[in-house]
Short mmCIF file of C-alpha atoms in Angstrom, two decimals:
data_model
loop_
_atom_site.label_atom_id
_atom_site.label_comp_id
_atom_site.label_asym_id
_atom_site.label_seq_id
_atom_site.Cartn_x
_atom_site.Cartn_y
_atom_site.Cartn_z
CA UNK A 1344 -0.02 0.02 0.13
CA UNK A 1345 0.76 3.49 -1.03
CA UNK A 1346 -0.43 6.57 0.63
CA UNK A 1347 -0.17 9.80 -1.23
CA UNK A 1348 -0.46 12.68 1.40
CA UNK A 1349 0.44 15.91 3.29
CA UNK A 1350 1.28 15.62 6.95
CA UNK A 1351 -0.77 18.74 8.03
CA UNK A 1352 -3.61 17.56 5.57
CA UNK A 1353 -6.52 16.86 7.93
CA UNK A 1354 -8.10 14.40 5.24
CA UNK A 1355 -4.73 12.65 5.13
CA UNK A 1356 -4.47 12.67 8.74
CA UNK A 1357 -8.12 10.85 8.86
CA UNK A 1358 -6.81 7.92 6.79
CA UNK A 1359 -3.33 7.61 8.58
CA UNK A 1360 -5.34 6.86 11.91
CA UNK A 1361 -7.44 4.64 9.96
CA UNK A 1362 -4.60 2.61 8.70
CA UNK A 1363 -2.84 2.47 12.07
CA UNK A 1364 -6.10 1.16 13.77
CA UNK A 1365 -6.12 -1.58 11.33
CA UNK A 1366 -2.43 -2.30 11.56
CA UNK A 1367 -2.11 -1.76 7.84
CA UNK A 1368 1.52 -0.64 6.85
CA UNK A 1369 1.92 1.56 4.03
CA UNK A 1370 4.53 3.69 2.18
CA UNK A 1371 4.64 7.25 2.90
CA UNK A 1372 4.66 9.58 -0.09
CA UNK A 1373 4.64 13.27 0.57
CA UNK A 1374 2.58 15.60 -1.66
CA UNK A 1375 3.12 18.99 -0.58
CA UNK A 1376 -0.06 21.28 -0.18
CA UNK A 1377 0.82 25.12 -0.48
CA UNK A 1378 -0.98 28.39 -1.27
CA UNK A 1379 1.42 28.44 -4.12
CA UNK A 1380 3.35 25.98 -6.02
CA UNK A 1381 2.35 23.13 -4.32
CA UNK A 1382 2.54 19.56 -5.71
CA UNK A 1383 -1.19 19.30 -5.93
CA UNK A 1384 -1.44 21.93 -8.50
CA UNK A 1385 1.15 20.24 -11.08
CA UNK A 1386 -0.04 18.64 -14.17
CA UNK A 1387 1.64 15.69 -13.34
CA UNK A 1388 -0.51 15.34 -10.02
CA UNK A 1389 -3.65 16.01 -11.59
CA UNK A 1390 -2.79 13.30 -14.16
CA UNK A 1391 -2.59 10.80 -11.35
CA UNK A 1392 -5.60 12.11 -9.61
CA UNK A 1393 -8.13 14.06 -11.39
CA UNK A 1394 -9.39 15.36 -8.09
CA UNK A 1395 -6.07 17.01 -7.44
CA UNK A 1396 -6.34 16.50 -3.59
CA UNK A 1397 -4.85 14.45 -1.15
CA UNK A 1398 -5.15 11.60 0.34
CA UNK A 1399 -4.82 8.98 -2.50
CA UNK A 1400 -4.34 5.45 -1.28
CA UNK A 1401 -2.95 2.87 -3.55
CA UNK A 1402 -3.68 -0.84 -2.76
CA UNK A 1403 -2.76 -3.08 -5.57
CA UNK A 1404 -4.59 -1.88 -8.65
CA UNK A 1405 -6.75 0.38 -6.59
CA UNK A 1406 -6.21 3.77 -6.77
CA UNK A 1407 -8.39 5.42 -3.94
CA UNK A 1408 -9.63 9.10 -3.50
CA UNK A 1409 -11.64 10.83 -0.60
CA UNK A 1410 -10.80 9.72 2.85
CA UNK A 1411 -14.43 8.58 3.47
CA UNK A 1412 -14.57 6.28 0.74
CA UNK A 1413 -11.17 4.95 1.65
CA UNK A 1414 -12.67 4.18 5.07
CA UNK A 1415 -15.38 1.98 3.62
CA UNK A 1416 -12.85 0.37 1.23
CA UNK A 1417 -10.67 -0.62 4.28
CA UNK A 1418 -13.59 -1.86 6.40
CA UNK A 1419 -14.69 -4.06 3.61
CA UNK A 1420 -11.30 -5.25 2.51
CA UNK A 1421 -9.59 -5.48 5.94
CA UNK A 1422 -12.51 -5.96 8.49
CA UNK A 1423 -10.73 -6.52 11.63
CA UNK A 1424 -10.23 -4.48 13.97
CA UNK A 1425 -13.53 -2.66 12.64
CA UNK A 1426 -13.96 1.01 12.52
CA UNK A 1427 -17.47 1.20 12.06
CA UNK A 1428 -20.12 -0.18 14.59
CA UNK A 1429 -22.10 -3.75 13.57
CA UNK A 1430 -25.50 -2.51 13.80
CA UNK A 1431 -27.14 -0.44 11.03
CA UNK A 1432 -28.54 2.56 13.47
CA UNK A 1433 -24.95 2.72 15.12
CA UNK A 1434 -23.31 2.81 11.68
CA UNK A 1435 -25.58 5.31 10.45
CA UNK A 1436 -24.61 7.47 13.16
CA UNK A 1437 -20.88 7.18 13.21
CA UNK A 1438 -21.30 7.90 9.54
CA UNK A 1439 -23.30 10.93 10.13
CA UNK A 1440 -20.63 12.19 12.58
CA UNK A 1441 -17.96 11.55 10.16
CA UNK A 1442 -19.74 13.53 7.20
CA UNK A 1443 -20.63 16.51 9.42
CA UNK A 1444 -17.01 16.85 9.60
CA UNK A 1445 -16.17 16.07 6.41
CA UNK A 1446 -18.95 18.03 4.70
CA UNK A 1447 -19.93 20.75 7.12
CA UNK A 1448 -16.68 21.92 8.67
CA UNK A 1449 -13.57 20.83 6.47
CA UNK A 1450 -14.44 21.98 2.82
CA UNK A 1451 -15.24 25.78 4.42
CA UNK A 1452 -11.81 25.76 5.74
CA UNK A 1453 -9.32 24.23 3.41
CA UNK A 1454 -6.86 25.73 1.44
CA UNK A 1455 -8.75 25.59 -1.71
CA UNK A 1456 -11.68 27.69 -0.28
CA UNK A 1457 -9.46 30.04 1.29
CA UNK A 1458 -7.46 30.93 -1.73
CA UNK A 1459 -10.56 31.50 -3.55
CA UNK A 1460 -11.78 33.84 -0.63
CA UNK A 1461 -8.61 35.76 -0.77
CA UNK A 1462 -8.76 35.97 -4.85
CA UNK A 1463 -12.38 36.70 -5.34
CA UNK A 1464 -13.61 38.53 -2.03
CA UNK A 1465 -10.16 39.97 -0.92
CA UNK A 1466 -10.44 38.78 2.08
CA UNK A 1467 -7.31 39.28 4.27
CA UNK A 1468 -5.46 37.65 7.01
CA UNK A 1469 -8.01 38.36 9.64
CA UNK A 1470 -10.97 37.77 7.30
CA UNK A 1471 -9.75 34.15 6.77
CA UNK A 1472 -8.97 33.96 10.63
CA UNK A 1473 -12.70 34.81 11.30
CA UNK A 1474 -13.95 32.56 8.59
CA UNK A 1475 -11.90 29.71 9.74
CA UNK A 1476 -13.06 29.99 13.34
CA UNK A 1477 -16.48 30.50 12.51
CA UNK A 1478 -16.90 27.01 10.88
CA UNK A 1479 -14.97 25.31 13.64
CA UNK A 1480 -16.80 26.72 16.12
CA UNK A 1481 -20.19 26.34 14.88
CA UNK A 1482 -19.29 23.03 13.79
CA UNK A 1483 -18.00 21.84 17.15
CA UNK A 1484 -21.22 23.35 18.84
CA UNK A 1485 -23.26 20.78 16.68
CA UNK A 1486 -20.96 17.95 17.58
CA UNK A 1487 -20.85 18.48 21.21
CA UNK A 1488 -24.70 18.76 21.22
CA UNK A 1489 -25.03 15.66 19.13
CA UNK A 1490 -22.37 13.51 21.49
CA UNK A 1491 -23.32 14.99 24.88
CA UNK A 1492 -27.01 14.17 24.25
CA UNK A 1493 -26.64 10.91 23.17
CA UNK A 1494 -26.05 7.70 25.03
CA UNK A 1495 -24.46 5.82 22.28
CA UNK A 1496 -21.48 8.25 23.17
CA UNK A 1497 -18.81 6.22 25.18
CA UNK A 1498 -15.10 6.60 25.62
CA UNK A 1499 -14.79 7.40 22.06
CA UNK A 1500 -17.73 9.27 19.65
CA UNK A 1501 -19.61 5.74 19.56
CA UNK A 1502 -19.03 3.15 22.26
CA UNK A 1503 -15.60 1.90 23.63
CA UNK A 1504 -13.68 1.52 20.51
CA UNK A 1505 -12.55 4.40 17.90
CA UNK A 1506 -14.55 4.47 14.98
CA UNK A 1507 -14.31 6.75 11.68
CA UNK A 1508 -16.26 9.41 13.57
CA UNK A 1509 -12.82 9.75 15.82
CA UNK A 1510 -10.81 9.44 12.50
CA UNK A 1511 -12.33 12.82 11.56
CA UNK A 1512 -12.83 14.35 14.80
CA UNK A 1513 -9.10 14.26 15.68
CA UNK A 1514 -7.72 15.76 12.85
CA UNK A 1515 -10.39 18.36 12.81
CA UNK A 1516 -9.34 19.33 16.33
CA UNK A 1517 -5.59 19.58 15.46
CA UNK A 1518 -6.81 22.06 12.85
CA UNK A 1519 -8.53 24.03 15.54
CA UNK A 1520 -5.55 24.05 17.82
CA UNK A 1521 -3.23 25.35 15.42
CA UNK A 1522 -2.19 28.93 15.29
CA UNK A 1523 -4.11 29.55 12.13
CA UNK A 1524 -7.52 29.10 14.01
CA UNK A 1525 -6.10 29.47 17.70
CA UNK A 1526 -8.81 27.89 19.17
CA UNK A 1527 -9.15 26.22 22.57
CA UNK A 1528 -11.48 23.07 23.31
CA UNK A 1529 -12.57 24.41 26.73
CA UNK A 1530 -16.53 25.25 25.18
CA UNK A 1531 -16.69 21.70 24.04
CA UNK A 1532 -16.00 19.35 27.04
CA UNK A 1533 -17.17 16.15 25.35
CA UNK A 1534 -14.89 16.78 22.32
CA UNK A 1535 -12.21 17.37 24.64
CA UNK A 1536 -12.59 14.32 26.61
CA UNK A 1537 -12.77 11.96 23.26
CA UNK A 1538 -9.58 13.89 21.95
CA UNK A 1539 -7.79 13.01 25.14
CA UNK A 1540 -8.95 9.42 24.77
CA UNK A 1541 -8.02 9.09 21.15
CA UNK A 1542 -4.56 10.39 21.86
CA UNK A 1543 -3.87 7.89 24.39
CA UNK A 1544 -3.86 5.41 21.46
CA UNK A 1545 -0.83 4.76 19.72
CA UNK A 1546 -2.52 4.52 16.21
CA UNK A 1547 -3.74 8.44 16.61
CA UNK A 1548 -0.19 9.11 17.88
CA UNK A 1549 1.50 7.45 15.16
CA UNK A 1550 -0.79 9.72 12.80
CA UNK A 1551 -0.02 12.79 14.31
CA UNK A 1552 1.23 15.66 11.57
CA UNK A 1553 4.59 16.20 13.61
CA UNK A 1554 5.14 12.28 13.56
CA UNK A 1555 5.21 12.25 9.57
CA UNK A 1556 8.40 12.13 7.60
CA UNK A 1557 7.25 15.53 5.55
CA UNK A 1558 7.23 17.57 9.07
CA UNK A 1559 10.26 19.63 8.51
CA UNK A 1560 12.85 19.84 11.21
CA UNK A 1561 14.78 22.85 11.83
CA UNK A 1562 18.15 22.70 13.53
CA UNK A 1563 17.10 19.28 14.94
CA UNK A 1564 13.96 20.46 16.16
CA UNK A 1565 10.24 20.40 14.83
CA UNK A 1566 9.17 23.45 13.20
CA UNK A 1567 5.73 23.43 14.71
CA UNK B 1032 -40.62 5.95 6.96
CA UNK B 1033 -40.83 9.81 6.87
CA UNK B 1034 -38.41 12.19 5.19
CA UNK B 1035 -38.02 15.57 6.80
CA UNK B 1036 -36.46 17.49 3.65
CA UNK B 1037 -37.16 20.71 1.52
CA UNK B 1038 -37.64 20.46 -2.08
CA UNK B 1039 -34.89 22.99 -3.42
CA UNK B 1040 -32.39 21.48 -1.23
CA UNK B 1041 -29.92 19.14 -3.03
CA UNK B 1042 -29.11 16.85 -0.21
CA UNK B 1043 -32.90 16.10 -0.14
CA UNK B 1044 -33.28 15.57 -3.36
CA UNK B 1045 -30.34 12.88 -3.18
CA UNK B 1046 -31.99 11.08 -0.83
CA UNK B 1047 -35.40 10.90 -2.56
CA UNK B 1048 -33.95 9.60 -5.52
CA UNK B 1049 -32.40 6.81 -3.34
CA UNK B 1050 -35.62 6.05 -1.81
CA UNK B 1051 -37.33 6.31 -5.41
CA UNK B 1052 -34.96 3.74 -6.94
CA UNK B 1053 -35.37 1.20 -4.20
CA UNK B 1054 -39.11 1.66 -4.20
CA UNK B 1055 -39.56 2.77 -0.82
CA UNK B 1056 -42.54 4.85 0.25
CA UNK B 1057 -42.32 7.73 2.71
CA UNK B 1058 -44.30 10.37 4.34
CA UNK B 1059 -43.18 13.83 2.84
CA UNK B 1060 -42.48 16.21 5.78
CA UNK B 1061 -41.67 19.60 4.50
CA UNK B 1062 -38.66 21.74 6.44
CA UNK B 1063 -38.55 25.23 4.74
CA UNK B 1064 -35.01 26.38 4.23
CA UNK B 1065 -34.66 30.19 3.73
CA UNK B 1066 -32.41 33.09 4.39
CA UNK B 1067 -34.37 34.40 7.06
CA UNK B 1068 -36.99 32.60 9.31
CA UNK B 1069 -36.45 29.20 7.77
CA UNK B 1070 -38.16 26.20 9.77
CA UNK B 1071 -34.34 24.81 10.15
CA UNK B 1072 -33.35 27.77 12.41
CA UNK B 1073 -36.25 27.27 14.98
CA UNK B 1074 -35.17 25.82 18.25
CA UNK B 1075 -37.75 22.99 17.98
CA UNK B 1076 -36.07 21.62 14.76
CA UNK B 1077 -32.77 22.15 16.65
CA UNK B 1078 -33.82 19.71 19.37
CA UNK B 1079 -35.21 17.36 16.90
CA UNK B 1080 -31.87 17.23 14.74
CA UNK B 1081 -28.85 18.96 16.47
CA UNK B 1082 -27.32 19.49 12.90
CA UNK B 1083 -30.14 21.70 12.12
CA UNK B 1084 -29.91 20.70 8.38
CA UNK B 1085 -31.88 18.25 6.07
CA UNK B 1086 -32.46 15.84 5.23
CA UNK B 1087 -33.70 13.65 8.21
CA UNK B 1088 -35.13 10.26 7.53
CA UNK B 1089 -37.10 8.50 10.40
CA UNK B 1090 -37.21 4.63 9.98
CA UNK B 1091 -39.12 3.06 12.93
CA UNK B 1092 -36.69 4.01 15.82
CA UNK B 1093 -33.94 5.27 13.59
CA UNK B 1094 -33.58 8.93 13.23
CA UNK B 1095 -30.83 9.23 10.38
CA UNK B 1096 -28.88 12.20 9.30
CA UNK B 1097 -26.21 13.17 6.24
CA UNK B 1098 -27.36 12.13 2.88
CA UNK B 1099 -24.35 9.76 2.47
CA UNK B 1100 -24.91 8.33 5.86
CA UNK B 1101 -28.69 7.62 4.74
CA UNK B 1102 -27.42 5.93 1.37
CA UNK B 1103 -25.49 3.25 3.14
CA UNK B 1104 -28.22 2.63 5.56
CA UNK B 1105 -30.76 2.02 3.04
CA UNK B 1106 -28.28 -0.14 1.10
CA UNK B 1107 -27.58 -2.27 4.11
CA UNK B 1108 -31.28 -2.50 5.27
CA UNK B 1109 -33.06 -2.39 1.81
CA UNK B 1110 -30.42 -4.02 -0.81
CA UNK B 1111 -32.33 -4.44 -3.35
CA UNK B 1112 -31.91 -2.79 -6.05
CA UNK B 1113 -28.36 -1.92 -5.08
CA UNK B 1114 -27.41 1.80 -5.42
CA UNK B 1115 -23.54 0.81 -4.93
CA UNK B 1116 -21.66 -1.62 -7.19
CA UNK B 1117 -20.74 -5.03 -5.70
CA UNK B 1118 -16.99 -5.31 -5.99
CA UNK B 1119 -14.83 -3.21 -3.49
CA UNK B 1120 -12.78 -1.07 -6.23
CA UNK B 1121 -16.17 -0.11 -7.88
CA UNK B 1122 -17.96 0.87 -4.74
CA UNK B 1123 -15.12 2.92 -3.89
CA UNK B 1124 -15.16 4.69 -7.14
CA UNK B 1125 -18.85 5.45 -6.66
CA UNK B 1126 -18.31 6.70 -3.20
CA UNK B 1127 -15.49 8.84 -4.10
CA UNK B 1128 -17.64 10.71 -6.81
CA UNK B 1129 -20.49 10.87 -4.52
CA UNK B 1130 -18.14 12.49 -1.81
CA UNK B 1131 -16.46 14.88 -4.15
CA UNK B 1132 -19.89 16.40 -4.89
CA UNK B 1133 -20.91 16.04 -1.31
CA UNK B 1134 -17.66 17.52 0.37
CA UNK B 1135 -16.04 19.62 -2.33
CA UNK B 1136 -19.24 21.24 -4.34
CA UNK B 1137 -22.20 21.31 -2.13
CA UNK B 1138 -20.75 22.84 1.03
CA UNK B 1139 -19.21 25.83 -0.59
CA UNK B 1140 -22.61 26.50 -2.37
CA UNK B 1141 -25.02 26.10 0.33
CA UNK B 1142 -27.30 28.41 2.14
CA UNK B 1143 -25.18 28.43 5.42
CA UNK B 1144 -22.12 29.28 3.84
CA UNK B 1145 -23.49 32.18 1.38
CA UNK B 1146 -25.30 33.33 4.53
CA UNK B 1147 -22.04 34.03 6.34
CA UNK B 1148 -20.19 35.18 3.39
CA UNK B 1149 -22.84 38.17 3.34
CA UNK B 1150 -22.57 38.70 7.20
CA UNK B 1151 -18.73 38.72 7.56
CA UNK B 1152 -17.16 39.54 4.23
CA UNK B 1153 -20.03 41.87 2.74
CA UNK B 1154 -20.50 39.78 -0.05
CA UNK B 1155 -23.31 41.16 -2.59
CA UNK B 1156 -25.44 39.08 -4.87
CA UNK B 1157 -22.92 39.31 -7.59
CA UNK B 1158 -20.02 38.33 -5.33
CA UNK B 1159 -22.33 35.58 -4.27
CA UNK B 1160 -23.03 34.32 -8.06
CA UNK B 1161 -19.14 34.27 -8.79
CA UNK B 1162 -18.92 32.32 -5.79
CA UNK B 1163 -21.51 29.60 -6.46
CA UNK B 1164 -20.52 29.40 -9.98
CA UNK B 1165 -17.02 29.08 -9.31
CA UNK B 1166 -17.27 25.67 -7.54
CA UNK B 1167 -19.66 24.05 -9.54
CA UNK B 1168 -17.58 25.05 -12.47
CA UNK B 1169 -14.25 23.70 -11.12
CA UNK B 1170 -16.14 21.08 -9.66
CA UNK B 1171 -17.83 19.74 -12.80
CA UNK B 1172 -14.51 20.11 -14.39
CA UNK B 1173 -12.71 17.55 -11.93
CA UNK B 1174 -15.91 15.06 -12.24
CA UNK B 1175 -16.06 15.51 -16.18
CA UNK B 1176 -12.18 14.27 -16.24
CA UNK B 1177 -12.88 11.72 -14.06
CA UNK B 1178 -16.03 10.50 -15.78
CA UNK B 1179 -14.62 10.90 -19.28
CA UNK B 1180 -11.17 9.22 -18.68
CA UNK B 1181 -12.63 6.08 -16.89
CA UNK B 1182 -13.86 3.02 -18.81
CA UNK B 1183 -16.06 2.17 -15.57
CA UNK B 1184 -18.31 5.14 -16.46
CA UNK B 1185 -21.25 3.55 -18.41
CA UNK B 1186 -24.89 4.94 -19.34
CA UNK B 1187 -24.73 6.10 -15.67
CA UNK B 1188 -21.53 7.60 -13.45
CA UNK B 1189 -20.68 3.65 -13.02
CA UNK B 1190 -22.10 1.01 -15.44
CA UNK B 1191 -25.41 0.66 -16.60
CA UNK B 1192 -27.47 1.15 -13.40
CA UNK B 1193 -27.76 4.16 -11.24
CA UNK B 1194 -25.72 4.52 -7.86
CA UNK B 1195 -25.22 7.02 -5.20
CA UNK B 1196 -22.64 8.78 -7.74
CA UNK B 1197 -25.95 9.55 -9.74
CA UNK B 1198 -28.14 10.58 -6.77
CA UNK B 1199 -25.38 13.29 -5.70
CA UNK B 1200 -24.50 14.47 -9.20
CA UNK B 1201 -28.29 15.04 -10.61
CA UNK B 1202 -29.31 17.52 -7.73
CA UNK B 1203 -26.03 19.43 -7.95
CA UNK B 1204 -26.85 19.88 -11.73
CA UNK B 1205 -30.09 20.82 -10.79
CA UNK B 1206 -28.42 23.78 -8.85
CA UNK B 1207 -26.19 24.51 -11.64
CA UNK B 1208 -28.87 25.11 -13.91
CA UNK B 1209 -31.01 27.31 -11.51
CA UNK B 1210 -31.18 31.16 -12.28
CA UNK B 1211 -29.16 31.28 -8.89
CA UNK B 1212 -25.99 30.04 -10.81
CA UNK B 1213 -27.36 30.15 -14.58
CA UNK B 1214 -24.90 27.45 -15.77
CA UNK B 1215 -25.31 25.31 -18.93
CA UNK B 1216 -23.97 22.04 -19.21
CA UNK B 1217 -22.42 22.25 -22.48
CA UNK B 1218 -18.87 22.50 -21.30
CA UNK B 1219 -19.19 18.97 -19.48
CA UNK B 1220 -20.82 16.45 -22.22
CA UNK B 1221 -20.21 13.29 -20.30
CA UNK B 1222 -22.04 14.95 -17.30
CA UNK B 1223 -24.71 16.08 -19.62
CA UNK B 1224 -25.10 12.92 -21.25
CA UNK B 1225 -25.49 11.32 -18.01
CA UNK B 1226 -28.05 13.68 -16.70
CA UNK B 1227 -30.06 13.11 -19.63
CA UNK B 1228 -30.14 9.23 -18.86
CA UNK B 1229 -31.02 9.73 -15.33
CA UNK B 1230 -33.95 11.84 -16.08
CA UNK B 1231 -35.44 9.45 -18.12
CA UNK B 1232 -35.95 7.28 -15.17
CA UNK B 1233 -39.39 7.53 -13.01
CA UNK B 1234 -36.92 7.42 -9.71
CA UNK B 1235 -35.47 10.59 -10.93
CA UNK B 1236 -38.47 12.85 -12.18
CA UNK B 1237 -40.33 11.58 -8.93
CA UNK B 1238 -37.62 13.55 -6.93
CA UNK B 1239 -37.36 16.28 -8.99
CA UNK B 1240 -38.00 19.60 -6.83
CA UNK B 1241 -40.91 20.74 -8.92
CA UNK B 1242 -42.74 17.49 -8.22
CA UNK B 1243 -42.85 17.82 -4.37
CA UNK B 1244 -45.83 19.03 -2.41
CA UNK B 1245 -43.90 21.82 -1.03
CA UNK B 1246 -43.05 23.34 -4.37
CA UNK B 1247 -45.47 26.41 -4.22
CA UNK B 1248 -47.85 26.93 -7.17
CA UNK B 1249 -49.15 30.40 -8.01
CA UNK B 1250 -52.50 30.56 -9.74
CA UNK B 1251 -52.31 26.92 -10.75
CA UNK B 1252 -48.73 27.30 -12.25
CA UNK B 1253 -45.58 26.33 -10.86
CA UNK B 1254 -43.46 29.12 -9.70
CA UNK B 1255 -40.11 28.09 -10.97
#
């Protein structure tokens, strides 16, 4: 298996967690995302992946895009340990939480959206920061309410083992905590508690941006 | 079954298609989305659905949110006729196409995003129109390239029967063609061809916004 990804990309981070939870080894191929001259903007990369995004997982002949499609593929092909509950209603709940992050927070905050806001609406650094914080804050309000009000929530988003909901939530939290958004988790105690539980697991630690080979080091120290 | 939805919501439209493809009957509960004073903004609705969005599908005890989670639930509980291919790579391809619409086009164009652009960045009608058209155009460029370059594309997005990729694509096309975006499909011939094939099917026709009970009629004529 080969994972084309970027250490700071939250969608890449999601898949790194899922692969680690399932104990699957892979070759790490770094694809640098950047405001200007990123690898994803190059014609060769676009020919390799028409969506021009990360992550891409290669597994034999399969070339898979979209992190949530990759989760489902992994669950079907490598079912143990599961990253979805077994019962239909639990599966639907977990998928809905994952999709809420994937459809209602992340797309509004990613590089692509912010680049176009700057180019087309003249959004400056402060406006982009407000934009970024708004979607995380309103999104986390929804997730907190959903998790805190539902007895299906356990140590993790759903019960006592991590699922794709946690695989999506933890990278979104990482984005929230980065200086570019500068948020703290205090307003969302359930999210904060689940975050701590996840970070105790080696699979989540292994997937952290700062533990990836494309995380640059300066003078022996990590840059971030 | 009971579907809480809005005729013009593209995520609602997706689920109406899937239900119709599977021949499942449901009670239609209209939830009016609006720039101001929409049903989705009311505290009662937020208590019913913490995500405060549509669609919500009730099936017995299950209260399901996020259209793509609803697709998976329907496929697991009501497998015939299938709306996903049987092979893992095909399933991953179809899910990726559906997710591309769901994560990389629709979230940037929905009411919520546009409301905040107007409020926080002073986006006027023209700026919102440019924004809306940009994400549909760049997104359709990707989908056209993905579909046209892949022999797995058939009469529909994947092979000879409709899948969740078509359930997502057709409502996104409806949004593109509405006056608010004012696009035509000429630049995307594969998308246009698949759109025509879908609209020949009764399931897609039954799900069209103009065929829903909350599509207002004025003087006996349909408003749109």
